[in-house]
Amino acid sequence: MTIDKVDVDPNSLLSDLFREHPETRAVFNRYGLRGCGGDHGPAESLAFFAEAHGVPLDQLLAEIHQVIRDPVAREAARTQLAEDQRPRLADAIYQPFFLAGLAVIVTVGAAWGAWLLVKIGWTGTFTGVTIHEVNAHGHAQIMGWVGLFIMGFACQAFPRMWQVDLPAPRLALLTWWFMLAGIAARSTAMMASETAWASGLHRAGAAVEIAAVAVFIGLLTTAFFSSRIRMQPYVGFVFAALVCFLIQTVYSSWHIGQLIAAPTRDALLQQVAMFQASLRDIQIHGLGLMMILGVGIRMFPAIFGLPETPDRRGWTALGVLLAAIGLEVFLLPAYQMTGNRNLAYGMLLPWMMLPVGAGLIVGPWRLWRPLPEPGRSDRSGKFIRVAFAWLFLSFGMLLLLPVYQAASGIAFSHAYYGAVRHAITVGFISMMIVGMGAKVVPTLRGIEPDRLPALWPTFVLLNVGCFWRVASQVMTDWLPVFYGVVAVSGLLEWTALVLWAAHLCAVMRGWGKYRQEGDTGWGPVPDQIEAEHRVAAVLAWHPELEPVFVEHGFELIRNPVLRRTVARQVTLQQVCRMKGVDLDAFLEALRRSRQVPDPAGCPAEPPRLVPLNVGTPRRSED
Ligand code: HEM
């Protein structure tokens, strides 16, 4: 399909528009497309882009028309595009975070969790694994799986929603390194809790994790306040989640540090009884739930055509949920400290408030009905809908806890409480990450939806595995034979996540059938070769230039390993300096020898350097 030279309407696809009018991409870049959508642009409509990025559709259409019709504006847009083509770290900052998150979930996350289940099944008791083993898995999952995905998504998406650049992308990348170092150090310390060096290693790991999370939140806060976006409920949810992220990192560092250093088993058990549950509440309800609701309020109307959440309802829900989380975090330790049973019964209040608060947001979406858009063909919608079903199931199970206690005669059922937690960590949070990853990553890479699989095997295995785990774990309280089958759930969930992780990696890295036609991995071929272009980029755009490199003394470029490594890092300017080659002469030789596309189809106006005047970037959403 092609787009008439000027007749652009809200349903036009960005990829079609860019094919016909490549310079209009400059308009979209200013509203957050830069670095996203692959070389050809995403297969999404203008109306969708406008809603997802918070740009008034009329304004977007007016600016596009101006670029198409006005030669001065068009030339300015071309100049901006040439600038935009320089690869920037911020353009795909989500990738290292997502890739590390995938590595965590398939190894120390789901695989290790499955191994723990095998041990539990083998010993026939939930105390068949040590608290340190469970905590090492829990910590890796919260920080390495949920945390890294949130960080990658937030650094990529929020500045674009707020129409500003991510401040200090190098610092953002440094937080990635710190997170990996912190997770590795703390996990090792927990697994080696008996050694003399465990406490020291754990403290060091905790320090870098806290630094990483604090810097990450600082970057997002700076981005938000440098935009002029009005404070809206979704922003409130997002920042509430970020505050919980920091609190839980500090809290978990202290709590697990105490467990590692506990002098006796009694001291260890007392610490767990008093503080472990409230830590999990901050992590799961405070970080996971609040972030998902914030992103949902902002993105689901655009992606799935769900109704917008009115501000008043959004603020009310935020207030109810924050009060609920505050109460549940306070009441259990208070009960453990005072022994006052009324405080324990009081937990029912926050447990009732949680579904009320979440229901205020999710209820009007009527997720029991098919999603209005984009219809049945959308592969991510089913994950999102079922994730909320798991959320409300976990809330229902919490409320039924007193009934369960009375029926089973067990004062505190580890099996039941663990099942509730699994319903929300895997059924809700992980299901949501899988569904949103399946939606967001192909969009960022510009892969058309009809080239993507529906992900049914992942969907079925993850749901069956989660159901099996929740049901069989509860049943172990009644029939010990269920210890023998509970571990099967780990294998099902692990398989589901491995299938999805392999698919997402392939989409992200452009492997196999997800390699885009003409996709060089370095953005569209620029008009001119410049000194600051990377060697690998120049060779990807113009493979015919290899002999020119060799003639100028860069024979090593023929070595495929160096081409995949060093050549990706160094610019033409740097290699010339290193080799003592005259940069200007080399650039001239490259420019002379490259094969340029036939300019017949290009407009022939001479280049004019004028300031970009195709409308001011919109920086406010009100
Ligand atoms: C996908 C497969 C998974 C398996 C097989 C698995 C398995 C386990 C097992 C056996 C335990 C200890 C027993 C219990 O408390 O019930 C556990 C605890 C835990 N899991 Fe997982 N898990 C998985 C995924 C996840 C995910 C995705 C998260 C977080 C998003 C998570 C977070 C936790 C936490 C925080 C704990 C510690 C709970 C506590 O404080 O006692 N798990 N998991």
mmCIF file of N, CA and C in Angstrom, residues 255-348:
data_model
loop_
_atom_site.group_PDB
_atom_site.id
_atom_site.type_symbol
_atom_site.label_atom_id
_atom_site.label_comp_id
_atom_site.label_asym_id
_atom_site.label_seq_id
_atom_site.Cartn_x
_atom_site.Cartn_y
_atom_site.Cartn_z
ATOM 1 N N HIS A 255 17.141 -6.721 55.902
ATOM 2 C CA HIS A 255 16.513 -7.952 56.406
ATOM 3 C C HIS A 255 17.386 -9.175 56.097
ATOM 4 N N ILE A 256 17.831 -9.283 54.873
ATOM 5 C CA ILE A 256 18.615 -10.478 54.511
ATOM 6 C C ILE A 256 19.991 -10.419 55.172
ATOM 7 N N GLY A 257 20.520 -9.200 55.330
ATOM 8 C CA GLY A 257 21.776 -9.052 56.080
ATOM 9 C C GLY A 257 21.614 -9.607 57.503
ATOM 10 N N GLN A 258 20.458 -9.302 58.131
ATOM 11 C CA GLN A 258 20.185 -9.812 59.481
ATOM 12 C C GLN A 258 20.093 -11.342 59.476
ATOM 13 N N LEU A 259 19.473 -11.892 58.428
ATOM 14 C CA LEU A 259 19.322 -13.353 58.364
ATOM 15 C C LEU A 259 20.686 -14.036 58.213
ATOM 16 N N ILE A 260 21.540 -13.436 57.371
ATOM 17 C CA ILE A 260 22.863 -14.047 57.171
ATOM 18 C C ILE A 260 23.663 -13.997 58.474
ATOM 19 N N ALA A 261 23.482 -12.886 59.205
ATOM 20 C CA ALA A 261 24.285 -12.709 60.417
ATOM 21 C C ALA A 261 23.617 -13.305 61.657
ATOM 22 N N ALA A 262 22.413 -13.887 61.503
ATOM 23 C CA ALA A 262 21.677 -14.377 62.692
ATOM 24 C C ALA A 262 22.530 -15.366 63.485
ATOM 25 N N PRO A 263 22.695 -15.123 64.797
ATOM 26 C CA PRO A 263 23.588 -15.982 65.576
ATOM 27 C C PRO A 263 22.992 -17.360 65.847
ATOM 28 N N THR A 264 21.658 -17.445 65.938
ATOM 29 C CA THR A 264 21.041 -18.744 66.235
ATOM 30 C C THR A 264 19.867 -18.978 65.290
ATOM 31 N N ARG A 265 19.388 -20.213 65.273
ATOM 32 C CA ARG A 265 18.245 -20.536 64.420
ATOM 33 C C ARG A 265 16.993 -19.793 64.904
ATOM 34 N N ASP A 266 16.859 -19.656 66.220
ATOM 35 C CA ASP A 266 15.700 -18.939 66.759
ATOM 36 C C ASP A 266 15.692 -17.485 66.299
ATOM 37 N N ALA A 267 16.893 -16.872 66.352
ATOM 38 C CA ALA A 267 16.997 -15.465 65.929
ATOM 39 C C ALA A 267 16.610 -15.347 64.457
ATOM 40 N N LEU A 268 17.044 -16.325 63.667
ATOM 41 C CA LEU A 268 16.730 -16.318 62.233
ATOM 42 C C LEU A 268 15.217 -16.440 62.015
ATOM 43 N N LEU A 269 14.596 -17.378 62.718
ATOM 44 C CA LEU A 269 13.150 -17.586 62.533
ATOM 45 C C LEU A 269 12.348 -16.372 62.996
ATOM 46 N N GLN A 270 12.836 -15.742 64.063
ATOM 47 C CA GLN A 270 12.129 -14.559 64.556
ATOM 48 C C GLN A 270 12.184 -13.419 63.530
ATOM 49 N N GLN A 271 13.358 -13.258 62.926
ATOM 50 C CA GLN A 271 13.520 -12.214 61.909
ATOM 51 C C GLN A 271 12.581 -12.479 60.721
ATOM 52 N N VAL A 272 12.509 -13.753 60.307
ATOM 53 C CA VAL A 272 11.629 -14.112 59.176
ATOM 54 C C VAL A 272 10.171 -13.837 59.550
ATOM 55 N N ALA A 273 9.766 -14.301 60.726
ATOM 56 C CA ALA A 273 8.359 -14.146 61.133
ATOM 57 C C ALA A 273 7.971 -12.681 61.195
ATOM 58 N N MET A 274 8.905 -11.850 61.621
ATOM 59 C CA MET A 274 8.549 -10.452 61.815
ATOM 60 C C MET A 274 8.556 -9.630 60.520
ATOM 61 N N PHE A 275 9.527 -9.878 59.668
ATOM 62 C CA PHE A 275 9.733 -8.916 58.570
ATOM 63 C C PHE A 275 9.577 -9.463 57.143
ATOM 64 N N GLN A 276 9.606 -10.799 56.985
ATOM 65 C CA GLN A 276 9.613 -11.315 55.606
ATOM 66 C C GLN A 276 8.327 -10.979 54.848
ATOM 67 N N ALA A 277 7.178 -11.151 55.508
ATOM 68 C CA ALA A 277 5.906 -10.950 54.793
ATOM 69 C C ALA A 277 5.744 -9.498 54.359
ATOM 70 N N SER A 278 6.152 -8.565 55.243
ATOM 71 C CA SER A 278 5.948 -7.166 54.849
ATOM 72 C C SER A 278 6.908 -6.773 53.724
ATOM 73 N N LEU A 279 8.102 -7.411 53.714
ATOM 74 C CA LEU A 279 9.005 -7.167 52.576
ATOM 75 C C LEU A 279 8.336 -7.611 51.274
ATOM 76 N N ARG A 280 7.751 -8.812 51.301
ATOM 77 C CA ARG A 280 7.090 -9.318 50.078
ATOM 78 C C ARG A 280 5.930 -8.404 49.663
ATOM 79 N N ASP A 281 5.223 -7.842 50.653
ATOM 80 C CA ASP A 281 4.104 -6.952 50.300
ATOM 81 C C ASP A 281 4.600 -5.702 49.567
ATOM 82 N N ILE A 282 5.733 -5.153 50.035
ATOM 83 C CA ILE A 282 6.259 -3.947 49.351
ATOM 84 C C ILE A 282 6.701 -4.328 47.936
ATOM 85 N N GLN A 283 7.311 -5.517 47.813
ATOM 86 C CA GLN A 283 7.814 -5.911 46.495
ATOM 87 C C GLN A 283 6.682 -6.211 45.521
ATOM 88 N N ILE A 284 5.690 -6.965 46.015
ATOM 89 C CA ILE A 284 4.683 -7.482 45.075
ATOM 90 C C ILE A 284 3.544 -6.469 44.862
ATOM 91 N N HIS A 285 2.977 -5.983 45.964
ATOM 92 C CA HIS A 285 1.883 -5.012 45.805
ATOM 93 C C HIS A 285 2.432 -3.603 45.534
ATOM 94 N N GLY A 286 3.518 -3.261 46.244
ATOM 95 C CA GLY A 286 4.032 -1.892 46.111
ATOM 96 C C GLY A 286 4.740 -1.669 44.785
ATOM 97 N N LEU A 287 5.669 -2.541 44.468
ATOM 98 C CA LEU A 287 6.429 -2.359 43.217
ATOM 99 C C LEU A 287 5.671 -2.927 42.013
ATOM 100 N N GLY A 288 5.367 -4.234 42.068
ATOM 101 C CA GLY A 288 4.791 -4.899 40.887
ATOM 102 C C GLY A 288 3.418 -4.367 40.518
ATOM 103 N N LEU A 289 2.482 -4.435 41.474
ATOM 104 C CA LEU A 289 1.096 -4.046 41.168
ATOM 105 C C LEU A 289 0.989 -2.571 40.772
ATOM 106 N N MET A 290 1.649 -1.700 41.533
ATOM 107 C CA MET A 290 1.512 -0.261 41.254
ATOM 108 C C MET A 290 2.094 0.088 39.874
ATOM 109 N N MET A 291 3.237 -0.512 39.542
ATOM 110 C CA MET A 291 3.829 -0.201 38.237
ATOM 111 C C MET A 291 2.930 -0.701 37.105
ATOM 112 N N ILE A 292 2.404 -1.912 37.265
ATOM 113 C CA ILE A 292 1.550 -2.461 36.200
ATOM 114 C C ILE A 292 0.288 -1.603 36.032
ATOM 115 N N LEU A 293 -0.313 -1.193 37.133
ATOM 116 C CA LEU A 293 -1.520 -0.365 37.007
ATOM 117 C C LEU A 293 -1.184 0.991 36.370
ATOM 118 N N GLY A 294 -0.050 1.572 36.757
ATOM 119 C CA GLY A 294 0.340 2.864 36.172
ATOM 120 C C GLY A 294 0.533 2.745 34.666
ATOM 121 N N VAL A 295 1.273 1.722 34.261
ATOM 122 C CA VAL A 295 1.510 1.532 32.820
ATOM 123 C C VAL A 295 0.192 1.222 32.115
ATOM 124 N N GLY A 296 -0.650 0.425 32.781
ATOM 125 C CA GLY A 296 -1.934 0.053 32.174
ATOM 126 C C GLY A 296 -2.822 1.276 31.947
ATOM 127 N N ILE A 297 -2.911 2.139 32.956
ATOM 128 C CA ILE A 297 -3.770 3.339 32.814
ATOM 129 C C ILE A 297 -3.284 4.160 31.623
ATOM 130 N N ARG A 298 -1.956 4.256 31.477
ATOM 131 C CA ARG A 298 -1.398 5.101 30.422
ATOM 132 C C ARG A 298 -1.481 4.430 29.045
ATOM 133 N N MET A 299 -1.231 3.116 28.984
ATOM 134 C CA MET A 299 -1.056 2.498 27.668
ATOM 135 C C MET A 299 -2.229 1.663 27.168
ATOM 136 N N PHE A 300 -3.000 1.044 28.067
ATOM 137 C CA PHE A 300 -4.031 0.117 27.581
ATOM 138 C C PHE A 300 -5.112 0.788 26.728
ATOM 139 N N PRO A 301 -5.522 2.036 27.057
ATOM 140 C CA PRO A 301 -6.496 2.659 26.152
ATOM 141 C C PRO A 301 -5.956 2.768 24.728
ATOM 142 N N ALA A 302 -4.647 3.100 24.603
ATOM 143 C CA ALA A 302 -4.084 3.237 23.249
ATOM 144 C C ALA A 302 -3.901 1.878 22.593
ATOM 145 N N ILE A 303 -3.379 0.919 23.349
ATOM 146 C CA ILE A 303 -3.032 -0.364 22.727
ATOM 147 C C ILE A 303 -4.271 -1.212 22.478
ATOM 148 N N PHE A 304 -5.158 -1.271 23.476
ATOM 149 C CA PHE A 304 -6.271 -2.223 23.378
ATOM 150 C C PHE A 304 -7.636 -1.553 23.229
ATOM 151 N N GLY A 305 -7.642 -0.231 23.124
ATOM 152 C CA GLY A 305 -8.919 0.463 22.962
ATOM 153 C C GLY A 305 -9.770 0.432 24.226
ATOM 154 N N LEU A 306 -9.144 0.228 25.392
ATOM 155 C CA LEU A 306 -9.920 0.195 26.647
ATOM 156 C C LEU A 306 -10.271 1.620 27.079
ATOM 157 N N PRO A 307 -11.358 1.776 27.863
ATOM 158 C CA PRO A 307 -11.733 3.141 28.257
ATOM 159 C C PRO A 307 -10.657 3.816 29.117
ATOM 160 N N GLU A 308 -10.539 5.119 28.946
ATOM 161 C CA GLU A 308 -9.595 5.901 29.762
ATOM 162 C C GLU A 308 -10.064 5.886 31.210
ATOM 163 N N THR A 309 -9.117 5.998 32.138
ATOM 164 C CA THR A 309 -9.484 6.085 33.556
ATOM 165 C C THR A 309 -9.614 7.562 33.921
ATOM 166 N N PRO A 310 -10.811 8.001 34.354
ATOM 167 C CA PRO A 310 -10.935 9.421 34.737
ATOM 168 C C PRO A 310 -9.988 9.727 35.898
ATOM 169 N N ASP A 311 -9.497 10.967 35.928
ATOM 170 C CA ASP A 311 -8.493 11.340 36.931
ATOM 171 C C ASP A 311 -8.963 11.079 38.362
ATOM 172 N N ARG A 312 -10.202 11.474 38.641
ATOM 173 C CA ARG A 312 -10.689 11.350 40.018
ATOM 174 C C ARG A 312 -10.670 9.880 40.475
ATOM 175 N N ARG A 313 -11.116 8.998 39.573
ATOM 176 C CA ARG A 313 -11.125 7.567 39.885
ATOM 177 C C ARG A 313 -9.691 7.052 40.079
ATOM 178 N N GLY A 314 -8.785 7.539 39.200
ATOM 179 C CA GLY A 314 -7.380 7.111 39.288
ATOM 180 C C GLY A 314 -6.755 7.519 40.616
ATOM 181 N N TRP A 315 -7.007 8.792 41.017
ATOM 182 C CA TRP A 315 -6.425 9.263 42.282
ATOM 183 C C TRP A 315 -7.015 8.509 43.467
ATOM 184 N N THR A 316 -8.342 8.253 43.398
ATOM 185 C CA THR A 316 -8.973 7.520 44.508
ATOM 186 C C THR A 316 -8.343 6.133 44.639
ATOM 187 N N ALA A 317 -8.198 5.458 43.491
ATOM 188 C CA ALA A 317 -7.615 4.103 43.518
ATOM 189 C C ALA A 317 -6.203 4.149 44.090
ATOM 190 N N LEU A 318 -5.458 5.171 43.682
ATOM 191 C CA LEU A 318 -4.073 5.273 44.178
ATOM 192 C C LEU A 318 -4.074 5.426 45.699
ATOM 193 N N GLY A 319 -4.976 6.291 46.199
ATOM 194 C CA GLY A 319 -5.050 6.509 47.644
ATOM 195 C C GLY A 319 -5.415 5.222 48.382
ATOM 196 N N VAL A 320 -6.418 4.511 47.863
ATOM 197 C CA VAL A 320 -6.869 3.272 48.526
ATOM 198 C C VAL A 320 -5.732 2.245 48.540
ATOM 199 N N LEU A 321 -5.059 2.106 47.409
ATOM 200 C CA LEU A 321 -4.007 1.082 47.328
ATOM 201 C C LEU A 321 -2.808 1.438 48.208
ATOM 202 N N LEU A 322 -2.446 2.718 48.221
ATOM 203 C CA LEU A 322 -1.303 3.104 49.066
ATOM 204 C C LEU A 322 -1.627 2.865 50.541
ATOM 205 N N ALA A 323 -2.880 3.199 50.916
ATOM 206 C CA ALA A 323 -3.277 2.972 52.312
ATOM 207 C C ALA A 323 -3.248 1.475 52.622
ATOM 208 N N ALA A 324 -3.734 0.662 51.668
ATOM 209 C CA ALA A 324 -3.758 -0.791 51.894
ATOM 210 C C ALA A 324 -2.337 -1.327 52.072
ATOM 211 N N ILE A 325 -1.427 -0.896 51.199
ATOM 212 C CA ILE A 325 -0.052 -1.412 51.271
ATOM 213 C C ILE A 325 0.601 -0.949 52.581
ATOM 214 N N GLY A 326 0.375 0.323 52.924
ATOM 215 C CA GLY A 326 0.931 0.844 54.183
ATOM 216 C C GLY A 326 0.441 0.019 55.367
ATOM 217 N N LEU A 327 -0.878 -0.287 55.365
ATOM 218 C CA LEU A 327 -1.442 -1.038 56.496
ATOM 219 C C LEU A 327 -0.874 -2.453 56.568
ATOM 220 N N GLU A 328 -0.806 -3.132 55.416
ATOM 221 C CA GLU A 328 -0.344 -4.528 55.488
ATOM 222 C C GLU A 328 1.134 -4.596 55.863
ATOM 223 N N VAL A 329 1.899 -3.596 55.438
ATOM 224 C CA VAL A 329 3.326 -3.591 55.781
ATOM 225 C C VAL A 329 3.518 -3.327 57.277
ATOM 226 N N PHE A 330 2.603 -2.539 57.861
ATOM 227 C CA PHE A 330 2.746 -2.172 59.278
ATOM 228 C C PHE A 330 2.144 -3.223 60.223
ATOM 229 N N LEU A 331 0.961 -3.766 59.830
ATOM 230 C CA LEU A 331 0.195 -4.558 60.807
ATOM 231 C C LEU A 331 0.874 -5.864 61.237
ATOM 232 N N LEU A 332 1.455 -6.597 60.274
ATOM 233 C CA LEU A 332 1.999 -7.913 60.658
ATOM 234 C C LEU A 332 3.205 -7.798 61.593
ATOM 235 N N PRO A 333 4.207 -6.936 61.251
ATOM 236 C CA PRO A 333 5.299 -6.782 62.218
ATOM 237 C C PRO A 333 4.786 -6.270 63.565
ATOM 238 N N ALA A 334 3.761 -5.365 63.530
ATOM 239 C CA ALA A 334 3.238 -4.827 64.795
ATOM 240 C C ALA A 334 2.624 -5.952 65.622
ATOM 241 N N TYR A 335 1.893 -6.851 64.957
ATOM 242 C CA TYR A 335 1.309 -8.002 65.668
ATOM 243 C C TYR A 335 2.418 -8.889 66.245
ATOM 244 N N GLN A 336 3.452 -9.161 65.423
ATOM 245 C CA GLN A 336 4.532 -10.037 65.893
ATOM 246 C C GLN A 336 5.248 -9.414 67.091
ATOM 247 N N MET A 337 5.363 -8.085 67.094
ATOM 248 C CA MET A 337 6.083 -7.430 68.188
ATOM 249 C C MET A 337 5.250 -7.381 69.465
ATOM 250 N N THR A 338 3.926 -7.137 69.299
ATOM 251 C CA THR A 338 3.095 -6.925 70.489
ATOM 252 C C THR A 338 2.327 -8.173 70.905
ATOM 253 N N GLY A 339 2.114 -9.080 69.959
ATOM 254 C CA GLY A 339 1.301 -10.265 70.258
ATOM 255 C C GLY A 339 -0.188 -9.931 70.318
ATOM 256 N N ASN A 340 -0.583 -8.708 69.975
ATOM 257 C CA ASN A 340 -1.991 -8.299 69.994
ATOM 258 C C ASN A 340 -2.715 -8.873 68.767
ATOM 259 N N ARG A 341 -3.618 -9.820 69.014
ATOM 260 C CA ARG A 341 -4.251 -10.549 67.891
ATOM 261 C C ARG A 341 -5.148 -9.649 67.050
ATOM 262 N N ASN A 342 -5.642 -8.551 67.652
ATOM 263 C CA ASN A 342 -6.494 -7.646 66.868
ATOM 264 C C ASN A 342 -5.743 -7.086 65.662
ATOM 265 N N LEU A 343 -4.427 -6.911 65.878
ATOM 266 C CA LEU A 343 -3.626 -6.396 64.756
ATOM 267 C C LEU A 343 -3.581 -7.434 63.624
ATOM 268 N N ALA A 344 -3.514 -8.707 63.985
ATOM 269 C CA ALA A 344 -3.514 -9.756 62.953
ATOM 270 C C ALA A 344 -4.862 -9.783 62.237
ATOM 271 N N TYR A 345 -5.977 -9.713 63.005
ATOM 272 C CA TYR A 345 -7.298 -9.688 62.347
ATOM 273 C C TYR A 345 -7.418 -8.451 61.460
ATOM 274 N N GLY A 346 -6.737 -7.376 61.876
ATOM 275 C CA GLY A 346 -6.788 -6.120 61.117
ATOM 276 C C GLY A 346 -6.244 -6.264 59.702
ATOM 277 N N MET A 347 -5.474 -7.332 59.455
ATOM 278 C CA MET A 347 -4.939 -7.533 58.092
ATOM 279 C C MET A 347 -6.061 -7.681 57.058
ATOM 280 N N LEU A 348 -7.253 -8.084 57.558
ATOM 281 C CA LEU A 348 -8.375 -8.237 56.617
ATOM 282 C C LEU A 348 -8.742 -6.906 55.969
#
